[in-house]
Coordinates of C-alpha atoms in Angstrom, one line a residue:
M4 CA -15.4 138.1 100.3
F5 CA -16.9 141.4 101.2
T6 CA -18.9 142.0 104.4
R7 CA -18.8 144.9 106.8
V8 CA -15.3 145.9 105.6
L9 CA -16.7 147.8 102.7
V10 CA -18.2 150.4 104.9
M11 CA -14.8 151.4 106.3
L12 CA -14.6 154.3 103.9
A13 CA -12.1 156.4 105.6
L14 CA -10.1 154.3 108.0
V15 CA -7.1 153.8 105.8
P16 CA -5.4 156.5 103.7
A17 CA -5.5 156.4 100.0
A18 CA -2.7 154.6 98.2
V19 CA 0.4 156.7 97.7
V20 CA 1.4 157.1 94.0
M21 CA 5.2 156.7 93.9
A22 CA 7.4 158.5 91.4
E23 CA 9.4 156.4 88.9
P24 CA 13.2 156.7 88.7
A25 CA 14.5 158.6 85.7
Q26 CA 16.5 155.7 84.2
A27 CA 14.9 153.4 81.8
H28 CA 14.2 149.8 82.8
T29 CA 12.0 147.1 81.6
R30 CA 8.6 147.5 83.0
P31 CA 7.4 144.8 85.3
T32 CA 5.0 142.3 83.7
N33 CA 2.1 143.4 86.0
G34 CA 2.6 147.0 84.9
F35 CA 2.6 148.6 88.3
S36 CA 5.3 150.8 89.7
R37 CA 8.7 149.2 90.0
Q38 CA 8.9 150.7 93.5
G39 CA 5.7 149.2 94.8
P40 CA 5.5 146.1 97.2
W41 CA 4.8 143.7 94.3
N42 CA 7.8 144.5 92.2
T43 CA 10.5 145.0 94.9
K44 CA 12.8 142.0 95.4
L45 CA 13.3 140.9 99.0
P46 CA 16.8 141.0 100.4
R47 CA 18.2 137.6 101.1
H48 CA 18.5 138.4 104.8
V49 CA 15.3 139.8 106.0
P50 CA 13.8 139.9 109.5
L51 CA 11.1 137.4 110.1
A52 CA 8.0 137.7 112.3
A53 CA 8.7 136.6 115.8
N54 CA 5.9 134.0 115.5
S55 CA 6.7 133.1 111.9
A56 CA 6.9 129.3 112.6
A57 CA 3.5 129.3 114.3
V58 CA 1.8 131.3 111.6
V59 CA 3.2 129.1 108.9
E60 CA 2.1 126.0 110.8
N61 CA -1.5 127.2 110.8
I62 CA -1.2 127.7 107.0
R63 CA 0.1 124.1 106.7
L64 CA -2.8 122.9 108.8
D65 CA -5.2 124.7 106.5
K66 CA -3.7 122.8 103.6
V67 CA -3.8 119.4 105.4
N68 CA -7.4 119.9 106.6
N69 CA -8.8 121.3 103.3
Y70 CA -8.2 118.9 100.3
G71 CA -4.5 118.4 101.2
S72 CA -3.3 120.5 98.3
W73 CA -1.9 123.8 97.4
A74 CA -3.8 124.6 94.2
V75 CA -3.3 127.1 91.4
N76 CA -6.6 128.8 90.6
T77 CA -6.9 129.4 86.9
D78 CA -10.4 129.6 85.3
E79 CA -12.3 129.4 88.6
Y80 CA -11.8 131.9 91.5
S81 CA -9.1 133.7 89.7
T82 CA -9.5 136.3 86.9
P83 CA -9.3 136.7 83.1
I84 CA -7.1 139.6 82.2
F85 CA -8.1 141.7 79.2
T86 CA -5.7 144.3 77.7
V87 CA -7.8 146.6 75.6
G88 CA -7.1 149.3 73.0
R89 CA -7.9 153.0 73.1
N90 CA -10.9 152.5 70.8
T91 CA -12.5 149.8 72.7
P92 CA -16.2 150.8 73.2
T93 CA -17.0 152.0 76.7
Q94 CA -20.1 151.3 78.7
R95 CA -21.6 152.7 81.9
W96 CA -21.8 149.7 84.1
T97 CA -24.4 149.4 86.8
F98 CA -23.8 149.0 90.6
S99 CA -25.6 145.8 91.4
D100 CA -25.6 146.2 95.2
C101 CA -25.6 142.5 95.9
L102 CA -24.6 143.2 99.5
N103 CA -27.5 145.5 100.2
L104 CA -25.2 148.5 100.9
P105 CA -26.7 151.3 98.8
E106 CA -24.5 153.9 100.5
L107 CA -21.6 152.5 98.4
A108 CA -23.1 153.4 95.1
P109 CA -21.5 156.9 95.0
V110 CA -18.2 155.4 96.1
I111 CA -17.9 153.2 93.0
A112 CA -19.7 155.5 90.6
D113 CA -16.6 156.8 88.9
S114 CA -15.2 153.4 88.4
L115 CA -18.3 152.2 86.6
A116 CA -18.9 155.4 84.5
A117 CA -16.9 154.5 81.4
V118 CA -15.5 151.0 81.4
P119 CA -13.9 149.8 78.1
T120 CA -16.0 146.7 77.4
P121 CA -14.9 144.4 74.6
A122 CA -17.5 142.1 73.1
D123 CA -15.7 139.0 74.2
L124 CA -15.4 140.0 77.9
I125 CA -16.0 137.1 80.3
V126 CA -15.7 136.7 84.1
S127 CA -14.1 134.0 86.2
K128 CA -16.1 130.9 87.0
G129 CA -17.3 130.6 90.6
T130 CA -19.3 132.9 92.7
D131 CA -16.7 135.7 92.7
A132 CA -17.2 136.3 88.9
Q133 CA -14.1 138.5 88.8
I134 CA -12.6 140.4 85.8
T135 CA -9.5 142.5 85.2
I136 CA -9.2 145.1 82.4
Y137 CA -6.2 147.2 81.5
Q138 CA -6.1 150.0 78.9
P139 CA -2.4 150.9 78.2
A140 CA -3.4 154.0 76.0
T141 CA -5.0 155.7 79.1
D142 CA -2.8 154.0 81.7
T143 CA -6.0 152.9 83.5
Y144 CA -6.9 149.6 85.2
W145 CA -10.2 148.2 86.5
D146 CA -11.1 145.1 88.4
F147 CA -14.6 144.0 89.4
W148 CA -16.2 141.4 91.6
R149 CA -19.5 139.7 90.9
A150 CA -19.6 141.1 87.4
E151 CA -22.4 140.1 85.2
K152 CA -23.7 140.7 81.7
D153 CA -27.5 140.7 81.2
A154 CA -29.5 139.5 78.2
A155 CA -29.3 142.9 76.6
G156 CA -25.5 143.0 76.8
H157 CA -25.3 145.5 79.7
W158 CA -22.7 144.9 82.4
S159 CA -23.0 145.4 86.2
A160 CA -20.7 144.7 89.2
C161 CA -21.3 144.4 92.9
W162 CA -17.8 145.9 93.7
G163 CA -14.5 146.7 92.2
G164 CA -12.6 149.8 91.3
K165 CA -10.5 151.9 88.9
I166 CA -6.9 152.9 89.1
E167 CA -5.7 155.8 87.0
H168 CA -2.0 156.4 86.4
Y169 CA -1.6 152.7 86.7
S170 CA 2.1 152.5 85.9
R171 CA 2.9 154.9 88.7
N172 CA 0.6 153.2 91.3
P173 CA 2.3 150.8 93.8
G174 CA -0.4 148.3 93.3
I175 CA -2.9 149.3 96.0
F176 CA -6.5 150.5 95.5
T177 CA -7.8 153.5 97.3
N178 CA -9.8 152.2 100.3
P179 CA -12.4 150.7 100.0
L180 CA -12.2 150.0 96.2
G181 CA -11.0 146.9 94.5
A182 CA -12.3 143.4 93.9
T183 CA -10.4 141.6 96.5
A184 CA -11.2 141.7 100.2
T185 CA -7.8 143.4 100.9
G186 CA -8.0 146.2 98.3
L187 CA -5.1 144.7 96.4
P188 CA -5.5 144.6 92.6
M189 CA -5.7 141.1 91.0
G190 CA -3.5 142.3 88.2
A191 CA -0.7 143.0 90.6
F192 CA -0.2 139.4 91.7
T193 CA -1.9 137.1 89.2
I194 CA 0.5 134.8 87.4
R195 CA 0.4 135.3 83.6
I196 CA 0.6 132.5 81.1
D197 CA 3.4 134.3 79.3
E198 CA 5.4 134.4 82.5
L199 CA 5.3 130.7 82.8
R200 CA 6.2 130.3 79.1
R201 CA 9.3 132.5 79.5
G202 CA 10.2 130.9 82.9
R203 CA 10.3 134.1 84.9
I204 CA 7.9 136.0 87.2
D205 CA 9.1 139.5 88.1
H206 CA 6.7 140.2 90.9
A207 CA 5.3 138.8 94.2
V208 CA 2.5 136.3 93.8
N209 CA -0.4 135.8 96.1
I210 CA -1.5 133.2 98.7
A211 CA -5.0 132.8 100.0
T212 CA -5.9 130.4 102.8
V213 CA -8.9 129.2 104.8
R214 CA -8.3 131.0 108.1
T215 CA -7.2 134.6 108.2
R216 CA -6.9 136.7 111.3
K217 CA -10.1 138.6 112.2
D218 CA -9.9 142.4 112.2
C219 CA -6.2 142.4 111.0
N220 CA -4.8 143.7 107.8
S221 CA -1.1 144.3 107.2
W222 CA 0.3 146.7 104.6
P223 CA -0.2 146.7 101.7
A224 CA -3.7 145.6 102.4
T225 CA -6.2 148.4 103.1
R226 CA -8.9 146.3 104.6
N227 CA -9.7 142.6 105.5
D228 CA -12.4 140.0 105.8
G229 CA -10.6 137.9 108.4
N230 CA -12.6 135.2 110.1
T231 CA -10.5 133.7 112.9
E232 CA -9.2 135.0 116.2
G233 CA -5.6 134.2 117.2
A234 CA -2.2 135.9 117.2
D235 CA -0.7 133.1 115.2
I236 CA -3.2 133.3 112.3
A237 CA -2.0 135.1 109.2
C238 CA -3.2 138.6 108.6
E239 CA -4.5 139.6 105.2
G240 CA -1.8 141.6 103.5
Q241 CA 1.0 139.9 105.4
R242 CA 4.0 139.1 103.3
F243 CA 5.7 135.7 103.2
R244 CA 8.5 134.2 101.3
L245 CA 9.7 130.7 100.4
D246 CA 13.0 130.0 102.3
P247 CA 15.7 131.0 99.8
A248 CA 17.7 128.0 100.9
F249 CA 15.1 125.7 99.5
D250 CA 16.4 124.0 96.3
V251 CA 13.8 124.7 93.6
S252 CA 15.6 122.5 91.1
V253 CA 14.1 119.5 92.9
L254 CA 10.6 120.4 91.6
R255 CA 9.6 118.4 88.6
S256 CA 7.3 120.9 86.9
P257 CA 9.1 123.8 85.2
A258 CA 6.1 126.0 86.0
A259 CA 6.5 125.1 89.7
R260 CA 10.1 126.0 89.6
T261 CA 9.3 129.4 88.0
I262 CA 6.6 130.1 90.7
A263 CA 8.9 128.9 93.5
R264 CA 11.7 131.2 92.4
A265 CA 9.3 134.2 92.5
M266 CA 8.2 133.2 96.0
Q267 CA 11.9 133.3 97.0
E268 CA 12.8 136.5 95.2
Y269 CA 9.6 138.6 95.6
G270 CA 7.6 136.7 98.1
L271 CA 3.9 136.0 98.5
I272 CA 1.2 138.3 99.9
M273 CA -1.9 137.1 101.6
T274 CA -4.7 138.7 99.5
D275 CA -7.8 137.0 100.7
K276 CA -9.3 134.0 102.4
A277 CA -10.4 131.0 100.4
G278 CA -11.9 127.5 100.7
A279 CA -8.4 125.9 100.4
L280 CA -4.8 126.9 100.1
V281 CA -4.5 128.6 96.7
T282 CA -2.4 130.9 94.5
Y283 CA -3.9 132.7 91.4
A284 CA -2.9 132.4 87.8
E285 CA -4.8 134.1 84.9
D286 CA -7.9 132.5 83.5
P287 CA -6.8 130.8 80.3
R288 CA -10.1 131.1 78.3
P289 CA -9.2 134.4 76.5
Y290 CA -5.9 132.8 75.5
M291 CA -7.7 129.6 74.4
A292 CA -10.2 131.5 72.3
A293 CA -7.3 133.0 70.3
N294 CA -5.2 129.7 70.1
G295 CA -7.5 126.9 69.0
G296 CA -9.1 126.2 72.3
V297 CA -6.1 124.5 73.9
D298 CA -5.6 125.1 77.6
P299 CA -1.9 126.1 77.8
Y300 CA -1.6 125.1 81.5
F301 CA -1.6 121.4 80.6
A302 CA 1.8 121.7 78.8
L303 CA 3.2 124.4 81.1
M304 CA 2.5 122.6 84.3
D305 CA 2.9 119.0 83.2
P306 CA 5.1 118.9 80.0
D307 CA 5.7 115.2 80.3
D308 CA 2.0 114.5 80.6
I309 CA 2.4 112.5 83.8
V310 CA -1.1 113.3 85.2
P311 CA -4.5 113.5 83.6
D312 CA -5.4 116.8 82.0
G313 CA -7.1 119.1 84.4
V314 CA -5.5 117.7 87.5
E315 CA -2.2 119.7 87.0
K316 CA -3.3 122.8 88.9
Y317 CA -4.0 120.8 92.0
L318 CA -0.6 119.1 92.0
I319 CA 1.8 121.7 90.7
L320 CA 2.7 123.3 94.0
G321 CA 2.4 120.1 96.0
E322 CA 6.2 119.6 96.1
I323 CA 6.8 123.0 97.7
P324 CA 6.9 122.3 101.4
V325 CA 4.5 124.8 103.0
E326 CA 6.6 124.5 106.2
R327 CA 9.4 126.2 104.4
L328 CA 7.4 129.4 104.0
Q329 CA 8.6 132.3 106.2
A330 CA 6.3 135.0 107.6
L331 CA 7.6 138.5 107.5
P332 CA 6.8 141.1 110.2
Y333 CA 3.4 142.8 110.2
D334 CA 3.5 145.9 107.9
Y335 CA 6.8 144.9 106.4
A336 CA 8.3 147.6 104.3
R337 CA 5.4 150.0 104.8
P338 CA 6.5 153.5 103.7
C339 CA 6.9 156.0 106.6

């Protein structure tokens, strides 16, 4: 996920904190600013990238050539989301320097200095070992990559970051912080269990694919780890949407319909590269620990129990035609 991009400490300006409008509105589920790129609905008629069809075709080929599915990552290569109280014990985490870049230690030092660390904290399965923490009382957010607890109970992370004044932040880490390769917070785009239960997602979701364009990041990304040359390869940070003319009612899974509507209304943002075509939903294990150990995704994704438990996340988005995605122009909606 992270390579040389982490040493680009000053190439991209810090994220702009946007003021909130005076009138009261329901806060978006992800908690970030209503005016940021995640929580702003797309107009029905929006210009598309001139090479939209070619970019989308390459994403379709990534799906065909890599397992043939568009999966929803839940407990593996996604993130658990922990909302913690004011009195949650804090811990000074250690910078693990798994990338052999000791010069980054002072860059992340403040993010590691006092992390609210509940006793039941866990990380995602898989080599990314990601974690998301939000503390409403201080309006502060953290996410970490390759996080680990040692035998003595002390936590460390190879990378990540902290966002203060979270509710006024547009959902962009100051470069080069953040657990994703794009500097985009996992808490901004990750689909919540509660969102699928209520049948509404009020923010853009993410998409990650196998090939992303080398040395190319589109706003709101602040950096990239692209791996493939070519003008028709998607840039990390590039925004997409599902064709609003696509009839989501034909999708059999209610969760798929909910996700597809969000893709039409708010869009998808390319947040990383991956081993297959994937979208992230929150790790269910904290929910399971509080609810009798039952994985809620079984019923949410497949309420009629048509497929074996555990297979749902690989099939849920299969009925959404990838070719009906639309690529928006590079740096779409970037503030002047």
